[in-house]
mmCIF file with all atom_site columns, C-alpha atoms in Angstrom:
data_model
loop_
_atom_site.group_PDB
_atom_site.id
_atom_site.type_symbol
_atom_site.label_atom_id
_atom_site.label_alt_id
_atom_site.label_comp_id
_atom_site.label_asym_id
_atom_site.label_entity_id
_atom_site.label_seq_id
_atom_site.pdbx_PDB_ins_code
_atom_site.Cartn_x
_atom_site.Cartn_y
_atom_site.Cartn_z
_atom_site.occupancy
_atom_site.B_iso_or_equiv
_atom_site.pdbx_formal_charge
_atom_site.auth_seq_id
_atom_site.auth_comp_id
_atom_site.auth_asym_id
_atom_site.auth_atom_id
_atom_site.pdbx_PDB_model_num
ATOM 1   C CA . UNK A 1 1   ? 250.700 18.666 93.083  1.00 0.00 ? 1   UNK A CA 1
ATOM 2   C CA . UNK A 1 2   ? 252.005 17.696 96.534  1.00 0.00 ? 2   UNK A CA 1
ATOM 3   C CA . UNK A 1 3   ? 253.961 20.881 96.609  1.00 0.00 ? 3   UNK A CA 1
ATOM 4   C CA . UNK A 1 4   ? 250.955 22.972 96.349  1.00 0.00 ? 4   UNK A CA 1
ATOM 5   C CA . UNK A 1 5   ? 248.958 20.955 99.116  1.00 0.00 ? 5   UNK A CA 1
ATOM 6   C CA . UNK A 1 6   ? 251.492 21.564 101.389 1.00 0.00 ? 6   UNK A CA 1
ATOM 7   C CA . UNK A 1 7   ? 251.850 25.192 100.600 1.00 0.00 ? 7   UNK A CA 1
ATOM 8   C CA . UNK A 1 8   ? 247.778 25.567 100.657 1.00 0.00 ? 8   UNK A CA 1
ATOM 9   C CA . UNK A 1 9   ? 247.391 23.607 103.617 1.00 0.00 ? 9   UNK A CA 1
ATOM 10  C CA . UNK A 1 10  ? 249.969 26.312 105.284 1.00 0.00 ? 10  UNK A CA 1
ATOM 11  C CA . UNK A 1 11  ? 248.329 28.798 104.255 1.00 0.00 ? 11  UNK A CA 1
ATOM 12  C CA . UNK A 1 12  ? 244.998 28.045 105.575 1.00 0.00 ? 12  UNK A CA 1
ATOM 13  C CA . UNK A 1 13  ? 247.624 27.325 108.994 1.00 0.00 ? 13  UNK A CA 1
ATOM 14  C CA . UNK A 1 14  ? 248.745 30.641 108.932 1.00 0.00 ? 14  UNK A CA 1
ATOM 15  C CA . UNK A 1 15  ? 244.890 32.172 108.295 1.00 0.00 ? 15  UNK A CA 1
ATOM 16  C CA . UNK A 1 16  ? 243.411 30.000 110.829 1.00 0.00 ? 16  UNK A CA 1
ATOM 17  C CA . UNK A 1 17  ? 246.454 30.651 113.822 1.00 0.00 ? 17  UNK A CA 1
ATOM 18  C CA . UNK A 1 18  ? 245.920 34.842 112.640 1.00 0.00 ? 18  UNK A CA 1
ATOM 19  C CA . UNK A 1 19  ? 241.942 34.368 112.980 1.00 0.00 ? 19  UNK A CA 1
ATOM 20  C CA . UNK A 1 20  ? 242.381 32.428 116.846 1.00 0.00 ? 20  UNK A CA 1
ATOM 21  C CA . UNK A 1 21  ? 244.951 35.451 117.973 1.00 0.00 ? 21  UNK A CA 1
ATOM 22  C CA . UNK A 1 22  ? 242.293 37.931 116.647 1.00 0.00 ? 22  UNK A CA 1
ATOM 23  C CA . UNK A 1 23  ? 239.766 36.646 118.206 1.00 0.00 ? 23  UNK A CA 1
ATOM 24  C CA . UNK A 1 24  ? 242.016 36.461 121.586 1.00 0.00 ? 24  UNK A CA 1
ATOM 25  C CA . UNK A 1 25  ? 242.943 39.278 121.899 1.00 0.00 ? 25  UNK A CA 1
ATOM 26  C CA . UNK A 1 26  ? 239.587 41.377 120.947 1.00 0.00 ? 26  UNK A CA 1
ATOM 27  C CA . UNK A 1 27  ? 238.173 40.777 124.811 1.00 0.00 ? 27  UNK A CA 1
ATOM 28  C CA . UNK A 1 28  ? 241.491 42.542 125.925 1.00 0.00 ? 28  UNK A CA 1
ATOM 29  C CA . UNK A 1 29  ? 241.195 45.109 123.511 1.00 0.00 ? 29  UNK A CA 1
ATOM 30  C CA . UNK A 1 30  ? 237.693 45.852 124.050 1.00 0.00 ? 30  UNK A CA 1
ATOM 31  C CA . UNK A 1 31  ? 238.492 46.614 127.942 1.00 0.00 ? 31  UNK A CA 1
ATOM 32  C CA . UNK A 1 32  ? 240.714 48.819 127.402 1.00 0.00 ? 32  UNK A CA 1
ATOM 33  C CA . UNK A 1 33  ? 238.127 50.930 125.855 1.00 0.00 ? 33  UNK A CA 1
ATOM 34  C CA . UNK A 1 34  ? 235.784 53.166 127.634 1.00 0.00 ? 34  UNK A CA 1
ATOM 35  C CA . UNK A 1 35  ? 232.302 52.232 126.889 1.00 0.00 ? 35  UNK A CA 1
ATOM 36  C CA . UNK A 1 36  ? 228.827 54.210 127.337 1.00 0.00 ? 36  UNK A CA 1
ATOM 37  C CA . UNK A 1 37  ? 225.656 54.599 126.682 1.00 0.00 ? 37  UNK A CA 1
ATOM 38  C CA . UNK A 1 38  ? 223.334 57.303 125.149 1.00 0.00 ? 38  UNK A CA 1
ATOM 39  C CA . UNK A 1 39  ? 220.117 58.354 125.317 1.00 0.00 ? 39  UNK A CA 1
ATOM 40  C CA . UNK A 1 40  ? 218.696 61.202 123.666 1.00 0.00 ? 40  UNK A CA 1
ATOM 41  C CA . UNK A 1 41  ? 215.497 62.717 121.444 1.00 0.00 ? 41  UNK A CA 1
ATOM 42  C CA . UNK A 1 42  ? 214.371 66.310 119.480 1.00 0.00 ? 42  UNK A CA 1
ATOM 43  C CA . UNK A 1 43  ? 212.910 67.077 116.431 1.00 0.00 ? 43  UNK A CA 1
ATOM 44  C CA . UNK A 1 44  ? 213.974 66.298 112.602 1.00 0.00 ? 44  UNK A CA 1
ATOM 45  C CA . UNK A 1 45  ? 213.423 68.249 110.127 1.00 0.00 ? 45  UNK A CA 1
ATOM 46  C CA . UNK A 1 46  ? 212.903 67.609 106.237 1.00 0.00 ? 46  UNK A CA 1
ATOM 47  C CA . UNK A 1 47  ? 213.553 70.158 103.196 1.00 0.00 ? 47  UNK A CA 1
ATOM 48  C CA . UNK A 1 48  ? 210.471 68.227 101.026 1.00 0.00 ? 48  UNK A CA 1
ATOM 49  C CA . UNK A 1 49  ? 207.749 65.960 101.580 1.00 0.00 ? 49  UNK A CA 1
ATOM 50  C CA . UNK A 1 50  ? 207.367 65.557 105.328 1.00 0.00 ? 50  UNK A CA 1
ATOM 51  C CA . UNK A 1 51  ? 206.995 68.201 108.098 1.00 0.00 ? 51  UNK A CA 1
ATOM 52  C CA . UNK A 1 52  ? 208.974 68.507 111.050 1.00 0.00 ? 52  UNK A CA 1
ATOM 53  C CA . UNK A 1 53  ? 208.589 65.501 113.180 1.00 0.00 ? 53  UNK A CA 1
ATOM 54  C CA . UNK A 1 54  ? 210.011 63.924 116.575 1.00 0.00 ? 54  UNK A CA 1
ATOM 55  C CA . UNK A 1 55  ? 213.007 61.683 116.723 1.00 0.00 ? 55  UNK A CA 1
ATOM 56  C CA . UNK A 1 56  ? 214.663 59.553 119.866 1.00 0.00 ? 56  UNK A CA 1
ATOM 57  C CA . UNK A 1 57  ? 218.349 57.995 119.402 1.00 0.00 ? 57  UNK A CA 1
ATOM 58  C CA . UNK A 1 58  ? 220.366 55.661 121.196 1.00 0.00 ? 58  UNK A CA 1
ATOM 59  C CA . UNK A 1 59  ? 223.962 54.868 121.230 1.00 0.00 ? 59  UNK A CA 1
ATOM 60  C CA . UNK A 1 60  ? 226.513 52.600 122.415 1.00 0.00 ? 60  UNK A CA 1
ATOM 61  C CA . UNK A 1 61  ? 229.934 53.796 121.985 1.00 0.00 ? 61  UNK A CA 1
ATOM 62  C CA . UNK A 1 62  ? 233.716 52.040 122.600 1.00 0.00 ? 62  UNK A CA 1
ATOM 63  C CA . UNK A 1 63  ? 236.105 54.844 123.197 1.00 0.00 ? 63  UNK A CA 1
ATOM 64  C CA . UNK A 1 64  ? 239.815 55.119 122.961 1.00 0.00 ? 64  UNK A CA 1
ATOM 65  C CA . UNK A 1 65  ? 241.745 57.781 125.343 1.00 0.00 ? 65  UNK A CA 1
ATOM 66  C CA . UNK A 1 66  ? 242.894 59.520 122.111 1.00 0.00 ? 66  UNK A CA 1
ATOM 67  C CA . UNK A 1 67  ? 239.121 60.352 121.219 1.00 0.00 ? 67  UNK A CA 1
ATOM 68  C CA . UNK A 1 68  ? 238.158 58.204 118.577 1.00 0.00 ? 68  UNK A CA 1
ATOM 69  C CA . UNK A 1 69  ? 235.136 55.939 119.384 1.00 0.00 ? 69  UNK A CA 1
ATOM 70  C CA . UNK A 1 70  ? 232.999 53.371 117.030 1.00 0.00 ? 70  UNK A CA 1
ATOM 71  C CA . UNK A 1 71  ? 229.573 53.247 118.232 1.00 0.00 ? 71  UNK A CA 1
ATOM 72  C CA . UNK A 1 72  ? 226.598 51.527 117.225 1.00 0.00 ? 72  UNK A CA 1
ATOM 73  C CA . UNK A 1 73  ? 223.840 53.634 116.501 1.00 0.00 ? 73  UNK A CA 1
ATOM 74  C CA . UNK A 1 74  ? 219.799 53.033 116.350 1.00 0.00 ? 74  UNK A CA 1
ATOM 75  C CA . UNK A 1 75  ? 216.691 55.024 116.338 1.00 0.00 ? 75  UNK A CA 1
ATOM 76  C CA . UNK A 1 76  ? 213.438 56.262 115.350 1.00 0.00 ? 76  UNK A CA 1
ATOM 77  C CA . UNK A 1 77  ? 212.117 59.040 113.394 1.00 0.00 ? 77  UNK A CA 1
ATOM 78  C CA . UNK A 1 78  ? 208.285 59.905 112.597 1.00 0.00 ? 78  UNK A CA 1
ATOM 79  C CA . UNK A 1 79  ? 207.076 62.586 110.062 1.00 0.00 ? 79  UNK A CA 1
ATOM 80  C CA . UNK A 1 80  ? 203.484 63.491 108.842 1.00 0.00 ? 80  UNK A CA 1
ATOM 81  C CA . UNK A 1 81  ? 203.504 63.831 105.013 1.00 0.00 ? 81  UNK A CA 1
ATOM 82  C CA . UNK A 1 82  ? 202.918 67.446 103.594 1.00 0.00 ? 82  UNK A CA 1
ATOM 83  C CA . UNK A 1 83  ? 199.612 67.936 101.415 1.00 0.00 ? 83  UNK A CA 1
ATOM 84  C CA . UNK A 1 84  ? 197.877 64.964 103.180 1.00 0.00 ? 84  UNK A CA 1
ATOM 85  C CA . UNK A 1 85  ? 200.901 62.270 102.463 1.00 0.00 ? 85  UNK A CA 1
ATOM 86  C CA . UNK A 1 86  ? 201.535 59.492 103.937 1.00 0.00 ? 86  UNK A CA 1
ATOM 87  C CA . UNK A 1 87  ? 203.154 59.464 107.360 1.00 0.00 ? 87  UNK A CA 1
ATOM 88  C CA . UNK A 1 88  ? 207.259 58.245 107.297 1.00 0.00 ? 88  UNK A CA 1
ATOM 89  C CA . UNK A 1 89  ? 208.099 56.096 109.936 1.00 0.00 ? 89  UNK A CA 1
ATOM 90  C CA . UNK A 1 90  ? 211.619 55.466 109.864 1.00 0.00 ? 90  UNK A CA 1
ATOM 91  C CA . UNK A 1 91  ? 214.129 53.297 112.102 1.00 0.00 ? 91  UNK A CA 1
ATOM 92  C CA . UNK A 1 92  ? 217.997 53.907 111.273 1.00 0.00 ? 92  UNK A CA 1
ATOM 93  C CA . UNK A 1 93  ? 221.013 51.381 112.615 1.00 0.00 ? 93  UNK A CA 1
ATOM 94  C CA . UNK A 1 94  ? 224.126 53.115 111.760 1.00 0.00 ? 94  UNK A CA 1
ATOM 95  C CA . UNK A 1 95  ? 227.630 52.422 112.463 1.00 0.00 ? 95  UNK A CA 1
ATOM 96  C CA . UNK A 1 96  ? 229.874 55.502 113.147 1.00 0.00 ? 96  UNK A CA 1
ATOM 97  C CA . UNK A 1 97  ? 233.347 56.824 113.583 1.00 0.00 ? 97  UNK A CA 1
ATOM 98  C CA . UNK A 1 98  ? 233.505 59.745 115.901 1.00 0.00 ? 98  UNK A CA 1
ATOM 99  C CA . UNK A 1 99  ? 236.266 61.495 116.934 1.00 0.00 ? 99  UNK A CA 1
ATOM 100 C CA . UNK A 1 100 ? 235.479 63.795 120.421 1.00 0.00 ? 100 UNK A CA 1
ATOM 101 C CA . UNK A 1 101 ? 238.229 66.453 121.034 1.00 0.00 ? 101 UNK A CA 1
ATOM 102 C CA . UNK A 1 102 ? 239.170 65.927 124.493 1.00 0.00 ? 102 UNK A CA 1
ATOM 103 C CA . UNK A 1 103 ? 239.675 69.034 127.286 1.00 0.00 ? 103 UNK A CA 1
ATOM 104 C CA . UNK A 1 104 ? 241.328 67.356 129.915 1.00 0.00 ? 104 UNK A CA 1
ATOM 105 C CA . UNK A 1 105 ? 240.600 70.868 132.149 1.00 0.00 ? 105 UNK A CA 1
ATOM 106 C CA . UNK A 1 106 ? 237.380 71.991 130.298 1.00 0.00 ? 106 UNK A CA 1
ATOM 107 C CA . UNK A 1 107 ? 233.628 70.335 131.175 1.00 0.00 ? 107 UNK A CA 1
ATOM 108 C CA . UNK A 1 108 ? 233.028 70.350 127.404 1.00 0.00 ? 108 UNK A CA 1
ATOM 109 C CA . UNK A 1 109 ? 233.929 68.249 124.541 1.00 0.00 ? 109 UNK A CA 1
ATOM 110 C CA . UNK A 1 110 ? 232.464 68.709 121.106 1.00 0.00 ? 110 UNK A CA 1
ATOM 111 C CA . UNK A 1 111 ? 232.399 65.750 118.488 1.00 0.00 ? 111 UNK A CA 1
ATOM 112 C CA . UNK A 1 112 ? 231.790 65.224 115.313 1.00 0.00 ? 112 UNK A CA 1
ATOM 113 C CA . UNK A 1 113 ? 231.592 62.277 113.168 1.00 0.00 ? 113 UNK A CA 1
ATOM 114 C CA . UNK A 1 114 ? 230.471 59.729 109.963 1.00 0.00 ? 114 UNK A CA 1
ATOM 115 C CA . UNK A 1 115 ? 227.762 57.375 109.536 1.00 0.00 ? 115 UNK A CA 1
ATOM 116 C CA . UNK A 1 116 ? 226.453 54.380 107.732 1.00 0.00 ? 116 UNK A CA 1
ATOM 117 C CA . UNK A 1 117 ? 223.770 51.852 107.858 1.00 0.00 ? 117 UNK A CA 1
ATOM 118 C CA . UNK A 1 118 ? 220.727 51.014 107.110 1.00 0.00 ? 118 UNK A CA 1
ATOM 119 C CA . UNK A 1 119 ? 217.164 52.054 107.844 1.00 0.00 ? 119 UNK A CA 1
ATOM 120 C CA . UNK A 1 120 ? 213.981 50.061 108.369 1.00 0.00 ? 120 UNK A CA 1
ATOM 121 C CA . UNK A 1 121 ? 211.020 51.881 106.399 1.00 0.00 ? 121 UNK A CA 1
ATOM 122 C CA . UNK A 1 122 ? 207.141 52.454 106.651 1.00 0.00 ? 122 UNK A CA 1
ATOM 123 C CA . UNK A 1 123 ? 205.238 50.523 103.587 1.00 0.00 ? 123 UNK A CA 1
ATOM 124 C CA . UNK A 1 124 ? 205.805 52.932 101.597 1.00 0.00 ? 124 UNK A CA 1
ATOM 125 C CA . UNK A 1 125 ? 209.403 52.575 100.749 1.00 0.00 ? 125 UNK A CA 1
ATOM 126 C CA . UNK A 1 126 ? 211.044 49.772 100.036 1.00 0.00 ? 126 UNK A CA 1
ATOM 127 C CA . UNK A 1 127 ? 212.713 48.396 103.226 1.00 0.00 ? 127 UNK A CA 1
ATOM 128 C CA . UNK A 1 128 ? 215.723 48.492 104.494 1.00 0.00 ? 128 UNK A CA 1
ATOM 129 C CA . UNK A 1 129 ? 217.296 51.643 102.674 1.00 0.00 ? 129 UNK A CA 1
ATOM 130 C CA . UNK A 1 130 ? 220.691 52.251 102.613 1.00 0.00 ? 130 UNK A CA 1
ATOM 131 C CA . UNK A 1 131 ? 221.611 55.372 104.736 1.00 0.00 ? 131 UNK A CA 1
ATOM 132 C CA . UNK A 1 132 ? 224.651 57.636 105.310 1.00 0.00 ? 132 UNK A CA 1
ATOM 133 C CA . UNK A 1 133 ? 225.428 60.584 107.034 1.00 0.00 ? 133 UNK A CA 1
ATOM 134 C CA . UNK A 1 134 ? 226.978 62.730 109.588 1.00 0.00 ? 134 UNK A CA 1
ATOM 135 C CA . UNK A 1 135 ? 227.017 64.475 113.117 1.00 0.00 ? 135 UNK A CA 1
ATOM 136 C CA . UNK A 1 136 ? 228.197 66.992 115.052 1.00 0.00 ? 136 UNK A CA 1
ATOM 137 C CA . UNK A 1 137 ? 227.787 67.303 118.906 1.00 0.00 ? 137 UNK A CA 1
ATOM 138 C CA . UNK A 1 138 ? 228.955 68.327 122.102 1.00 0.00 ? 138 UNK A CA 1
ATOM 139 C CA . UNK A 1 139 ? 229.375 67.122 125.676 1.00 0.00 ? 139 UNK A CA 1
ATOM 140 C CA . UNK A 1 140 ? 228.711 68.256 128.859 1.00 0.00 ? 140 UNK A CA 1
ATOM 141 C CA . UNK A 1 141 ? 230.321 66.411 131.749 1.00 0.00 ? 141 UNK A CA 1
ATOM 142 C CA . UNK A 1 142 ? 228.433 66.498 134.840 1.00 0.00 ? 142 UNK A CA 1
ATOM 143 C CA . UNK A 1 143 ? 230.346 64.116 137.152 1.00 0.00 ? 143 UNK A CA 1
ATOM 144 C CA . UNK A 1 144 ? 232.752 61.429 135.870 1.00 0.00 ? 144 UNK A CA 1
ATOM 145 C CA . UNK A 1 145 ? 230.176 58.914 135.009 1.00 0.00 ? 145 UNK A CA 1
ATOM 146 C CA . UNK A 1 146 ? 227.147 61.082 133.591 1.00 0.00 ? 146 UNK A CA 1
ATOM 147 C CA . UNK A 1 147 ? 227.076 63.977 130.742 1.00 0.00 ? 147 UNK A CA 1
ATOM 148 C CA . UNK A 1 148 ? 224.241 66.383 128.466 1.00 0.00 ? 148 UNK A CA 1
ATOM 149 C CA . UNK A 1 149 ? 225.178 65.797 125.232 1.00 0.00 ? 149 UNK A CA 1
ATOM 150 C CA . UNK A 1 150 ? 223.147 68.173 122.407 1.00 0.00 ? 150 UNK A CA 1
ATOM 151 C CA . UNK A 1 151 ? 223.798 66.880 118.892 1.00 0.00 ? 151 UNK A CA 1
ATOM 152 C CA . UNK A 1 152 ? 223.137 67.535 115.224 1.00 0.00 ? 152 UNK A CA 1
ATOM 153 C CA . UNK A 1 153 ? 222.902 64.529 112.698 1.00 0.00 ? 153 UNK A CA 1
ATOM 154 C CA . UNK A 1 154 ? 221.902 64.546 108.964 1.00 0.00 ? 154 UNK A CA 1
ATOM 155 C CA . UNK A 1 155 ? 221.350 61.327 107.292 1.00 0.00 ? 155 UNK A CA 1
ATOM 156 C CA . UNK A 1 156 ? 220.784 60.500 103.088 1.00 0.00 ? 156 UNK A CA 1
ATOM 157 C CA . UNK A 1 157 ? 218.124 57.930 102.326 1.00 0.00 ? 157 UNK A CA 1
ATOM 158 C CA . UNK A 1 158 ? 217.583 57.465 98.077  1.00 0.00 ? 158 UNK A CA 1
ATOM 159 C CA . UNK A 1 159 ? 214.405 55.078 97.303  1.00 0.00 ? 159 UNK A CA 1
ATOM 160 C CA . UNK A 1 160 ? 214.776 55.917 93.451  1.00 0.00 ? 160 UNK A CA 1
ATOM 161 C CA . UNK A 1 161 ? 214.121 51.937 92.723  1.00 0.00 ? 161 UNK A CA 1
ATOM 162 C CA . UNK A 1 162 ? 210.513 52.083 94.395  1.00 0.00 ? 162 UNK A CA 1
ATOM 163 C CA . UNK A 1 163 ? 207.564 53.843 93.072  1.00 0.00 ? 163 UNK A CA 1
ATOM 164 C CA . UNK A 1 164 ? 208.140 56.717 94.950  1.00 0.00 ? 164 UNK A CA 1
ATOM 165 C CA . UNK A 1 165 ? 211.629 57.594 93.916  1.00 0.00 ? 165 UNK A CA 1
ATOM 166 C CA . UNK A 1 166 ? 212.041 59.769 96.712  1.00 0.00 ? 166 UNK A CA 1
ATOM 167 C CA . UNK A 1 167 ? 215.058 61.006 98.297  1.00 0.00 ? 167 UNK A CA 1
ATOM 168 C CA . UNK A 1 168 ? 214.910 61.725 102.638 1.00 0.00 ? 168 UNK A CA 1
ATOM 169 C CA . UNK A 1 169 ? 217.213 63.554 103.897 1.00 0.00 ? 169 UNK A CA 1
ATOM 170 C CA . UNK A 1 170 ? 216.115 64.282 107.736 1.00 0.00 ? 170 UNK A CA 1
ATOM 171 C CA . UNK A 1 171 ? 218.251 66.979 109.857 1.00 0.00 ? 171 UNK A CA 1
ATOM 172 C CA . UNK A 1 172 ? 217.960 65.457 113.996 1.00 0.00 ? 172 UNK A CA 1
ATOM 173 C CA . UNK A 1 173 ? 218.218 67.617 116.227 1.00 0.00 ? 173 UNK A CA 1
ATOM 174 C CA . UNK A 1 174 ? 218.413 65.867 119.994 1.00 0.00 ? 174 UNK A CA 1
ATOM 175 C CA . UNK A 1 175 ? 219.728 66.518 123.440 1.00 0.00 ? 175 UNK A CA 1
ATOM 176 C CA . UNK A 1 176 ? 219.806 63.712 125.944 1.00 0.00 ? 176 UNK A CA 1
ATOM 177 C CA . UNK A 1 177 ? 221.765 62.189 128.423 1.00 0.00 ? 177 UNK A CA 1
ATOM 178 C CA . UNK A 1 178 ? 225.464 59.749 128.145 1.00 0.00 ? 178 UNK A CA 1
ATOM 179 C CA . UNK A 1 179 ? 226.389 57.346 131.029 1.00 0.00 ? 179 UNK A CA 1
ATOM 180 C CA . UNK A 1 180 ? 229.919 55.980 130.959 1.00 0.00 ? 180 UNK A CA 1
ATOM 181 C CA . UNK A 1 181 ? 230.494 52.454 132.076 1.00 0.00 ? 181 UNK A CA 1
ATOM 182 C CA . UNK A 1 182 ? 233.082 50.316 133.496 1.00 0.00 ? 182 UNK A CA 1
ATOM 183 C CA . UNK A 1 183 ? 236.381 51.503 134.754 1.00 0.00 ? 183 UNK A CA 1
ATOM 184 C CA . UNK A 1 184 ? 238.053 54.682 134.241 1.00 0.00 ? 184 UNK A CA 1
ATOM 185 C CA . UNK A 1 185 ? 235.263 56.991 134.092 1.00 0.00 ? 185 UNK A CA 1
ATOM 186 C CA . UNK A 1 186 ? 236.914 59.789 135.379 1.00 0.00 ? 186 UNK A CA 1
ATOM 187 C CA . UNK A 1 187 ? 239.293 59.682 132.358 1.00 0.00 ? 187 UNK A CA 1
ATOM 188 C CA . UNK A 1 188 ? 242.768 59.637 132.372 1.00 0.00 ? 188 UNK A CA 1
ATOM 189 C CA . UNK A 1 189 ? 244.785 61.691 134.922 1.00 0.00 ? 189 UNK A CA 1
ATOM 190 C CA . UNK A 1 190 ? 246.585 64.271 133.361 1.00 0.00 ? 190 UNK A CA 1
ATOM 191 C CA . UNK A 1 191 ? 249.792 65.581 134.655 1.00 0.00 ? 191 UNK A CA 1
ATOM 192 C CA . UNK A 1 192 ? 251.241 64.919 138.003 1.00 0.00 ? 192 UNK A CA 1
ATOM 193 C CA . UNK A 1 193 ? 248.516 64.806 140.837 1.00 0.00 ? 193 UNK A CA 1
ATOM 194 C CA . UNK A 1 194 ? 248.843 65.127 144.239 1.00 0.00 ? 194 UNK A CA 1
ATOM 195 C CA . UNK A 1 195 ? 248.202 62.147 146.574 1.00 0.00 ? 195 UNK A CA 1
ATOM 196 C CA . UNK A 1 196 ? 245.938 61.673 149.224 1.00 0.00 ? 196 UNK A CA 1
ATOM 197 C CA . UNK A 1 197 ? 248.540 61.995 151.631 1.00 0.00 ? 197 UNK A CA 1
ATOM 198 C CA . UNK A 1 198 ? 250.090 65.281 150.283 1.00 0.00 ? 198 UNK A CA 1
ATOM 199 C CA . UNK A 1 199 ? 246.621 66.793 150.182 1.00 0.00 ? 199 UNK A CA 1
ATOM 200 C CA . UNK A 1 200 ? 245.797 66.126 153.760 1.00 0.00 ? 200 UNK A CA 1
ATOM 201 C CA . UNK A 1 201 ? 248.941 67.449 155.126 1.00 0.00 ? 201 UNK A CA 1
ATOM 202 C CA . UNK A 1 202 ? 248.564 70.898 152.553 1.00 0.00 ? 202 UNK A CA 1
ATOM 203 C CA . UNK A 1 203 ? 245.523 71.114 154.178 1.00 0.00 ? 203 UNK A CA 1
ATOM 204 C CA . UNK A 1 204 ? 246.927 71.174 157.778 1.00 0.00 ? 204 UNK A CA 1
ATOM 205 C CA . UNK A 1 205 ? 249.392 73.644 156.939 1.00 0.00 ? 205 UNK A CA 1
ATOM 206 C CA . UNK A 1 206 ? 246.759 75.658 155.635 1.00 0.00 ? 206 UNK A CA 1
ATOM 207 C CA . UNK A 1 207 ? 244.802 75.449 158.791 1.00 0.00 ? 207 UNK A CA 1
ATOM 208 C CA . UNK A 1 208 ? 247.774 76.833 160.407 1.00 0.00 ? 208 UNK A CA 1
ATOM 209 C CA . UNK A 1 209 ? 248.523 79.236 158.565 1.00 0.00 ? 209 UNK A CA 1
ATOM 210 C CA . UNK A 1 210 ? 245.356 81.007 159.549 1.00 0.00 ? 210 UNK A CA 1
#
């Protein structure tokens, strides 16, 4: 009996010593990512139900300099119903895994990515609804702190429990705006760059020259 105290009592050591390095070393992570914001809004579609309606999407993203990101996602989405119908109101928070195939010479990156959350519904669903999906974007830099981004995102909603038993399955369509914070904005420097010094004095010689 005193044998197995001592090896539980280790082991809750060992899980407690692995939980206080985690949580040490998950600021110094974190800053080593690049981190933004995004702003954005369109139209969504529906194939049944609703009609086209407006949607606006926000985004905060962690990035690593090999391209993959997880973001947190939220938003809002409202539909008139077809055939007089009730009118959807809909507010997803996702969590996503993007991946954004980086050009270090090229102004634009697409992305693409996976989704999962929940979503906040109108009364006439039950509330919140699972929801999944996907997107597909690009990005166009502007400066090293600001970018466009346009971006496509389809999302699955299932309600079969409620009296409804509907399925939603809205196609976004948004373009807005991505500010990148912190340090690093730029990106990282790729290949050998020439320093300030070297520049000036190319530029003298060029002067010369002429």
């Amino acid at each position: 009996m005193n044998t197995c105290k001592i090896n539980s009592n280790k082991t809750n050591s060992n899980y407690l010593i692995a939980l206080l390095l985690t949580v040490l070393m998950l600021p110094t992570v974190v800053m080593g990512l690049q981190k933004s914001v995004s702003l954005g809004g369109g139209l969504s579609t529906f194939s049944d139900h609703y009609k086209t309606g407006v949607n606006v999407m926000g985004k905060l993203q962690l990035q690593a300099h090999n391209g993959i990101s997880l973001d947190l996602n939220s938003g809002y989405i409202r539909a008139d119903g077809k055939n007089n119908g009730p009118r959807l109101h809909m507010a997803p928070i996702l969590v996503g895994v993007t991946y954004t195939h980086k050009r270090p010479f090229s102004t634009l990156e697409p992305y693409a990515g996976l989704l999962i959350g929940a979503s906040i519904m109108s009364d006439t669903y039950n509330s919140p609804l699972l929801t999944y999906g996907a997107r597909a974007g690009g990005e166009l830099r502007m400066d090293g702190a600001l970018s466009v981004f346009l971006e496509a995102q389809y999302l699955t909603l299932s309600d079969s429990s409620s009296k409804t038993g509907l399925d939603i399955t809205p196609i976004s369509f948004a373009m807005g705006i991505k500010l990148n914070l912190g340090r690093d904005r730029q990106g990282p420097r790729v290949g050998k760059q020439p320093s300030r010094r070297n520049q000036k004095r190319r530029r003298k010689q060029r002067y010369r020259r002429r």
